[in-house]
Amino acid sequence: MSGPATLFLVFIPYALAHYVSWLLRSLNAVLAPQLVAQANLTPAQLGMLTSTYFLAFAAAQLPVGIALDRYGPRRVQFVLLLVAALGTLAFAGGRDFTGLAVARALMGFGLAACFMSAIKALTTWLPAHKAPSVQGYLIAAGGLGAATSTLPVRLALHHMSWQWLMIWLACACVAVALLILLLAPTPPAAPPRPFSRNALAETFSHPVFRETAMLLLIPHTVFFGVQGLWIARWLADVPGFGEQAIAWLLYLGMAAVIFGSIGVGMLTEWATKRGWRTLDVAAAGVLLFVVLQCLFVMGWRSAQQLLPVVFMLLGCVTGMEYSIIAQAMPPALTGRASTCLNLLIFVGAFAVQAGFGQVIGCWRPSPLGHYPAVAYQCAFALLVLIQLPGLCRYLLRRFR
């Protein structure tokens, strides 16, 4: 395919799906006050409600991987986006914790293939040396969706209820599904390979898969779990910013995701041409990401409004594992290898997001409902501790 054809028929339709996926995944960070007020949620319930998206997303990964390799990304993405639209409508009608959680899980299941189908399609139609930079553009599209879930959503709530907002987003899911069905090409059929235990073992035992996951998996789960909910709560409880200021700072953070993703892709492509391993670039980014979280642990007070923005910026580096693994695995296994990785990431993100709320809930809130800074310091300290082993192992192996 020519460059313009790849852009309009492959990249744009799948990037729009990824955009919608990030928008719906990050939405609860802004809707949290309305959801807490309507369903009388505790921090643990709010974390559990938001993280059911990750749990359902993870549960869908293995069947999605089989479907992507067998039926192709076009048909799989069309069907699942319709499921996401149904879940979004159900969320608009939810009235209590159970109803909202079930709807949120349905949304997660329906959006489970957005990134993987894009990776599958792009690796089919693009030369390998373009993969890191194009993946950066794809993640930037997701960052744009997350940015839309902040200040633009906050402004939209001045003109409509959050229920009507969800209805419009359900319509967006249907529109993108139709766009993919009508425009996206069908990749050449790969020889069918059942997802047997041997195929699963082949994926997890692949040296590149194993080495990449050990370094990047836990930081990626931390980025997803904290970015989608707890950064906003930290801004409200520790520095004490209002809802408008929080929406603005989250918007800046998502802008950092957009430019950071593009920058990471371009930097990686530049570094690999000069003999650097992609994993070395990722390791440097993970080191900076962990150091930044130590500032949260230490209760750093200077320019607190910049911490969430830099957190989003450095967290972009964790997405590099998709392109590393997609290029290393055999073509017939790229769909299921990526979804195996997604399974691990989103199970971890569920645990991080729900566990963070459990830690915060160990302290009593103030009369205004704010939790003390020490609660967040302890939660971030635990996150740093679980990321250190993988980073230290990689650095020891690298310098040997």
Coordinates of C-alpha atoms in Angstrom, one line a residue:
M1 CA 0.0 0.0 0.0
S2 CA 1.1 3.6 -0.7
G3 CA 1.8 6.0 2.2
P4 CA -1.4 8.0 1.8
A5 CA -3.5 4.8 1.5
T6 CA -2.0 3.4 4.7
L7 CA -2.7 6.7 6.4
F8 CA -6.3 7.1 5.5
L9 CA -7.4 3.4 5.3
V10 CA -5.3 1.9 8.1
F11 CA -3.9 4.4 10.5
I12 CA -6.7 6.9 10.9
P13 CA -9.6 4.4 11.4
Y14 CA -7.7 2.4 14.0
A15 CA -6.3 5.5 15.6
L16 CA -9.8 6.8 16.1
A17 CA -10.7 3.6 17.9
H18 CA -7.7 3.9 20.1
Y19 CA -8.7 7.6 20.8
V20 CA -12.2 6.5 21.9
S21 CA -10.7 3.7 24.1
W22 CA -8.4 6.1 26.0
L23 CA -11.2 8.7 26.4
L24 CA -13.6 6.2 28.0
R25 CA -10.9 4.6 30.1
S26 CA -9.8 7.9 31.6
L27 CA -13.2 9.5 32.0
N28 CA -13.8 8.5 35.6
A29 CA -11.0 10.8 36.7
V30 CA -13.2 13.8 35.9
L31 CA -16.6 12.1 36.6
A32 CA -15.4 10.9 40.0
P33 CA -17.2 13.6 42.0
Q34 CA -20.5 12.9 40.2
L35 CA -20.2 9.2 40.6
V36 CA -19.3 9.4 44.3
A37 CA -22.3 11.7 44.9
Q38 CA -24.7 9.5 43.0
A39 CA -23.7 6.1 44.3
N40 CA -22.2 7.2 47.7
L41 CA -18.9 5.5 46.8
T42 CA -15.9 5.0 49.2
P43 CA -12.3 5.3 47.8
A44 CA -12.1 1.5 47.7
Q45 CA -15.4 1.3 45.7
L46 CA -14.3 4.1 43.4
G47 CA -11.0 2.4 42.6
M48 CA -12.8 -1.0 42.2
L49 CA -15.5 0.6 39.9
T50 CA -12.9 2.3 37.7
S51 CA -10.6 -0.7 37.6
T52 CA -13.3 -3.2 36.5
Y53 CA -12.5 -1.8 33.0
F54 CA -9.0 -3.2 33.3
L55 CA -10.3 -6.6 34.7
A56 CA -12.7 -7.1 31.8
F57 CA -10.1 -5.8 29.3
A58 CA -7.6 -8.3 30.6
A59 CA -10.1 -11.2 30.5
A60 CA -10.8 -10.5 26.8
Q61 CA -7.2 -10.5 25.7
L62 CA -6.6 -14.2 25.0
P63 CA -9.8 -14.7 22.9
V64 CA -9.1 -11.3 21.2
G65 CA -5.6 -12.5 20.3
I66 CA -7.0 -15.7 18.8
A67 CA -9.7 -13.7 16.9
L68 CA -7.2 -11.1 15.6
D69 CA -4.9 -13.8 14.1
R70 CA -7.8 -15.8 12.7
Y71 CA -10.4 -13.2 11.5
G72 CA -8.2 -10.1 11.2
P73 CA -8.5 -6.7 13.0
R74 CA -11.2 -5.2 10.7
R75 CA -14.0 -7.6 11.7
V76 CA -12.9 -8.1 15.3
Q77 CA -12.7 -4.3 15.9
F78 CA -16.1 -3.7 14.3
V79 CA -17.9 -6.2 16.5
L80 CA -16.2 -5.2 19.8
L81 CA -16.8 -1.5 19.3
L82 CA -20.5 -2.2 19.1
V83 CA -20.2 -4.1 22.5
A84 CA -18.4 -1.0 23.9
A85 CA -21.3 1.2 22.7
L86 CA -23.7 -1.1 24.6
G87 CA -21.6 -0.8 27.7
T88 CA -21.4 2.9 27.5
L89 CA -25.2 3.2 27.2
A90 CA -25.6 0.9 30.2
F91 CA -23.1 3.1 32.2
A92 CA -25.3 6.1 31.4
G93 CA -28.2 4.3 33.0
G94 CA -26.4 3.0 36.0
R95 CA -27.7 4.1 39.4
D96 CA -25.6 2.1 42.0
F97 CA -22.2 0.6 42.4
T98 CA -23.2 -2.8 40.9
G99 CA -24.9 -1.4 37.8
L100 CA -22.1 1.0 37.1
A101 CA -19.4 -1.7 37.6
V102 CA -21.1 -4.2 35.3
A103 CA -21.5 -1.5 32.6
R104 CA -17.8 -0.4 33.1
A105 CA -16.7 -4.0 32.6
L106 CA -18.7 -4.3 29.4
M107 CA -17.0 -1.1 28.1
G108 CA -13.6 -2.6 28.9
F109 CA -14.5 -5.9 27.1
G110 CA -15.7 -4.0 24.0
L111 CA -12.6 -1.8 23.9
A112 CA -10.2 -4.7 24.5
A113 CA -8.9 -4.9 20.9
C114 CA -8.5 -1.2 20.0
F115 CA -4.7 -1.0 20.4
M116 CA -3.9 -4.6 19.5
S117 CA -6.0 -4.4 16.3
A118 CA -4.1 -1.3 15.3
I119 CA -0.7 -2.9 16.0
K120 CA -1.8 -6.0 14.0
A121 CA -2.9 -3.9 11.0
L122 CA 0.1 -1.5 11.1
T123 CA 2.7 -4.3 11.3
T124 CA 1.0 -5.9 8.3
W125 CA 1.0 -2.9 6.1
L126 CA 4.1 -0.9 7.3
P127 CA 7.9 -1.7 6.9
A128 CA 9.5 -2.8 10.2
H129 CA 11.8 0.3 10.5
K130 CA 8.7 2.6 10.6
A131 CA 7.0 0.7 13.5
P132 CA 8.4 2.6 16.5
S133 CA 7.6 6.1 15.2
V134 CA 4.1 5.1 13.9
Q135 CA 3.4 3.4 17.2
G136 CA 4.3 6.7 18.8
Y137 CA 1.7 8.4 16.7
L138 CA -0.8 5.8 17.6
I139 CA -0.2 6.2 21.4
A140 CA -0.4 10.0 20.8
A141 CA -3.9 9.5 19.4
G142 CA -4.7 7.6 22.6
G143 CA -3.2 10.5 24.6
L144 CA -5.4 12.9 22.6
G145 CA -8.4 10.8 23.7
A146 CA -7.3 11.0 27.3
A147 CA -6.8 14.7 27.0
T148 CA -10.3 15.0 25.7
S149 CA -11.5 13.3 28.9
T150 CA -10.2 16.1 31.0
L151 CA -10.9 19.8 30.4
P152 CA -13.1 19.3 27.3
V153 CA -15.3 16.9 29.2
R154 CA -15.3 19.3 32.2
L155 CA -16.5 22.1 29.9
A156 CA -19.1 19.7 28.2
L157 CA -20.6 19.0 31.7
H158 CA -21.6 22.7 31.9
H159 CA -24.0 22.1 29.0
M160 CA -25.2 18.5 29.6
S161 CA -25.5 15.8 32.3
W162 CA -22.8 13.1 32.5
Q163 CA -25.5 10.6 31.4
W164 CA -26.0 12.5 28.1
L165 CA -22.3 12.7 27.6
M166 CA -22.1 8.9 27.9
I167 CA -24.9 8.5 25.3
W168 CA -23.0 10.7 22.8
L169 CA -19.8 8.6 23.4
A170 CA -21.8 5.5 22.7
C171 CA -22.7 7.0 19.4
A172 CA -19.1 7.8 18.7
C173 CA -18.2 4.1 19.3
V174 CA -20.8 3.1 16.6
A175 CA -19.5 5.7 14.2
V176 CA -15.9 4.5 14.5
A177 CA -17.0 0.9 14.1
L178 CA -18.7 1.7 10.8
L179 CA -15.7 3.6 9.6
I180 CA -13.4 0.6 10.2
L181 CA -15.8 -1.8 8.6
L182 CA -16.1 0.4 5.4
L183 CA -12.6 1.7 5.0
A184 CA -10.0 -0.7 6.6
P185 CA -8.5 -3.4 4.3
T186 CA -8.5 -7.0 5.2
P187 CA -4.9 -8.3 5.8
P188 CA -3.7 -11.4 4.0
A189 CA -4.9 -14.5 5.9
A190 CA -2.2 -16.1 8.1
P191 CA -2.1 -19.9 8.5
P192 CA -4.5 -20.7 11.3
R193 CA -2.8 -21.7 14.6
P194 CA -5.0 -22.8 17.5
F195 CA -4.1 -21.1 20.7
S196 CA -2.8 -24.3 22.4
R197 CA -0.7 -24.6 25.5
N198 CA 2.3 -24.9 23.2
A199 CA 1.6 -21.6 21.5
L200 CA 1.0 -20.0 24.9
A201 CA 4.3 -21.4 26.2
E202 CA 6.1 -20.3 23.0
T203 CA 4.9 -16.8 23.5
F204 CA 5.8 -16.5 27.2
S205 CA 9.1 -18.3 26.8
H206 CA 10.3 -16.1 23.9
P207 CA 13.5 -14.4 25.2
V208 CA 12.5 -10.9 23.9
F209 CA 9.0 -11.2 25.4
R210 CA 10.4 -12.3 28.7
E211 CA 13.1 -9.7 29.0
T212 CA 10.8 -6.9 27.8
A213 CA 8.0 -7.8 30.3
M214 CA 10.4 -8.1 33.2
L215 CA 11.5 -4.5 32.7
L216 CA 8.4 -2.7 31.4
L217 CA 5.4 -4.6 32.6
I218 CA 5.0 -3.3 36.2
P219 CA 5.9 0.3 35.3
H220 CA 3.2 0.1 32.6
T221 CA 0.6 -1.2 35.0
V222 CA 1.5 1.7 37.4
F223 CA 1.2 4.2 34.7
F224 CA -2.2 2.9 33.6
G225 CA -3.6 2.4 37.1
V226 CA -2.6 5.8 38.5
Q227 CA -3.1 7.9 35.4
G228 CA -6.7 6.9 35.0
L229 CA -8.0 7.9 38.4
W230 CA -5.6 8.5 41.3
I231 CA -3.6 11.4 39.9
A232 CA -6.8 13.5 39.9
R233 CA -7.6 12.4 43.5
W234 CA -4.0 13.3 44.5
L235 CA -4.4 16.8 43.1
A236 CA -7.6 17.2 45.0
D237 CA -6.4 15.9 48.3
V238 CA -2.8 16.8 48.7
P239 CA -2.3 20.2 47.0
G240 CA -6.0 20.9 47.3
F241 CA -6.8 22.1 43.8
G242 CA -10.4 22.7 42.7
E243 CA -12.1 20.7 40.0
Q244 CA -11.5 23.3 37.3
A245 CA -7.8 23.4 38.0
I246 CA -7.6 19.6 38.2
A247 CA -9.2 19.3 34.8
W248 CA -6.8 21.8 33.3
L249 CA -3.7 20.0 34.8
L250 CA -5.0 16.6 33.6
Y251 CA -5.4 18.2 30.2
L252 CA -1.8 19.4 30.2
G253 CA -0.8 15.9 31.4
M254 CA -2.5 14.3 28.4
A255 CA -0.9 16.8 26.1
A256 CA 2.4 15.6 27.5
V257 CA 1.3 12.0 26.6
I258 CA 0.7 13.1 23.0
F259 CA 4.0 14.8 22.5
G260 CA 5.9 12.3 24.7
S261 CA 4.6 9.4 22.7
I262 CA 5.7 11.0 19.4
G263 CA 9.0 12.0 21.0
V264 CA 9.7 8.4 22.3
G265 CA 8.9 6.9 18.9
M266 CA 11.3 9.4 17.1
L267 CA 14.0 9.0 19.7
T268 CA 13.8 5.2 19.5
E269 CA 14.0 5.2 15.7
W270 CA 17.0 7.6 15.9
A271 CA 18.8 5.5 18.6
T272 CA 18.3 2.2 16.8
K273 CA 19.9 3.6 13.7
R274 CA 23.0 4.4 15.8
G275 CA 23.3 0.9 17.3
W276 CA 21.3 1.3 20.5
R277 CA 18.9 -1.4 21.6
T278 CA 15.3 -0.3 21.9
L279 CA 15.2 -1.9 25.3
D280 CA 18.1 0.3 26.5
V281 CA 16.1 3.4 25.6
A282 CA 13.1 2.0 27.5
A283 CA 15.3 1.2 30.6
A284 CA 16.5 4.8 30.7
G285 CA 12.9 6.0 30.6
V286 CA 11.8 3.6 33.3
L287 CA 14.6 4.8 35.6
L288 CA 13.4 8.4 35.3
F289 CA 9.8 7.3 35.8
V290 CA 10.7 5.6 39.1
V291 CA 12.8 8.6 40.3
L292 CA 9.8 10.8 39.6
Q293 CA 7.5 8.6 41.8
C294 CA 10.1 9.0 44.6
L295 CA 9.2 12.7 44.6
F296 CA 5.6 11.8 45.3
V297 CA 6.8 9.5 48.2
M298 CA 9.0 12.3 49.6
G299 CA 6.1 14.8 49.6
W300 CA 7.9 17.2 47.3
R301 CA 6.2 20.5 47.5
S302 CA 7.9 22.7 44.9
A303 CA 5.8 23.1 41.8
Q304 CA 3.4 20.3 42.8
Q305 CA 1.3 21.1 39.8
L306 CA 4.1 19.8 37.5
L307 CA 4.4 16.4 39.1
P308 CA 1.3 14.9 37.4
V309 CA 2.3 16.4 34.0
V310 CA 5.8 14.9 34.2
F311 CA 4.3 11.6 35.4
M312 CA 2.2 11.4 32.2
L313 CA 5.2 12.4 30.1
L314 CA 7.6 9.8 31.4
G315 CA 4.9 7.1 31.6
C316 CA 4.8 7.1 27.8
V317 CA 8.0 5.2 27.6
T318 CA 6.3 2.1 29.0
G319 CA 4.3 1.7 25.8
M320 CA 7.5 0.8 23.9
E321 CA 7.1 -2.9 24.9
Y322 CA 4.4 -3.4 22.2
S323 CA 6.6 -2.5 19.3
I324 CA 9.6 -4.4 20.7
I325 CA 7.5 -7.6 21.1
A326 CA 5.6 -7.2 17.8
Q327 CA 8.8 -7.0 15.8
A328 CA 10.4 -9.9 17.6
M329 CA 7.6 -12.5 17.4
P330 CA 6.7 -14.6 14.3
P331 CA 4.0 -12.9 12.2
A332 CA 1.4 -15.7 12.9
L333 CA 1.9 -15.0 16.7
T334 CA 1.9 -11.2 16.7
G335 CA -1.8 -10.8 17.6
R336 CA -1.8 -13.3 20.4
A337 CA 1.7 -12.2 21.7
S338 CA 0.4 -8.6 22.0
T339 CA -2.8 -9.7 23.7
C340 CA -0.8 -11.9 26.1
L341 CA 1.1 -8.8 27.0
N342 CA -2.1 -6.8 27.3
L343 CA -3.5 -9.5 29.6
L344 CA -0.6 -9.1 32.0
I345 CA -0.7 -5.3 31.8
F346 CA -4.4 -4.9 32.5
V347 CA -4.5 -7.4 35.2
G348 CA -1.7 -5.5 36.8
A349 CA -3.4 -2.2 36.2
F350 CA -6.6 -3.5 37.9
A351 CA -4.5 -4.5 40.9
V352 CA -2.7 -1.2 41.0
Q353 CA -5.9 0.9 40.7
A354 CA -7.9 -1.1 43.2
G355 CA -5.0 -1.6 45.6
F356 CA -4.2 2.1 45.6
G357 CA -7.7 2.8 46.7
Q358 CA -7.5 0.2 49.5
V359 CA -4.3 1.8 50.8
I360 CA -5.8 5.3 50.7
G361 CA -8.9 3.9 52.5
C362 CA -6.8 3.0 55.5
W363 CA -6.8 6.6 56.6
R364 CA -9.9 8.6 57.7
P365 CA -10.9 11.5 55.4
S366 CA -11.3 15.1 56.6
P367 CA -14.8 16.5 57.1
L368 CA -14.6 17.7 53.4
G369 CA -13.8 14.2 52.2
H370 CA -10.1 14.7 51.6
Y371 CA -7.5 12.1 52.5
P372 CA -4.1 13.0 54.1
A373 CA -0.9 13.3 52.1
V374 CA 0.7 10.5 54.1
A375 CA -1.9 8.1 52.6
Y376 CA -0.7 8.9 49.1
Q377 CA 3.0 8.8 50.1
C378 CA 2.5 5.2 51.4
A379 CA 0.6 4.2 48.3
F380 CA 3.3 5.6 46.0
A381 CA 6.1 4.0 48.1
L382 CA 4.5 0.6 47.5
L383 CA 4.4 1.3 43.8
V384 CA 8.1 2.2 43.8
L385 CA 9.0 -1.0 45.7
I386 CA 7.3 -3.3 43.2
Q387 CA 9.1 -1.6 40.2
L388 CA 12.6 -1.7 41.6
P389 CA 13.3 -5.5 41.1
G390 CA 12.8 -5.5 37.4
L391 CA 14.8 -2.3 36.8
C392 CA 17.7 -3.5 39.0
R393 CA 17.7 -6.9 37.3
Y394 CA 17.9 -5.3 33.9
L395 CA 20.7 -2.8 34.9
L396 CA 22.8 -5.6 36.5
R397 CA 22.4 -7.8 33.4
R398 CA 23.2 -4.9 31.1
F399 CA 26.3 -3.7 32.8
R400 CA 27.7 -7.2 33.1

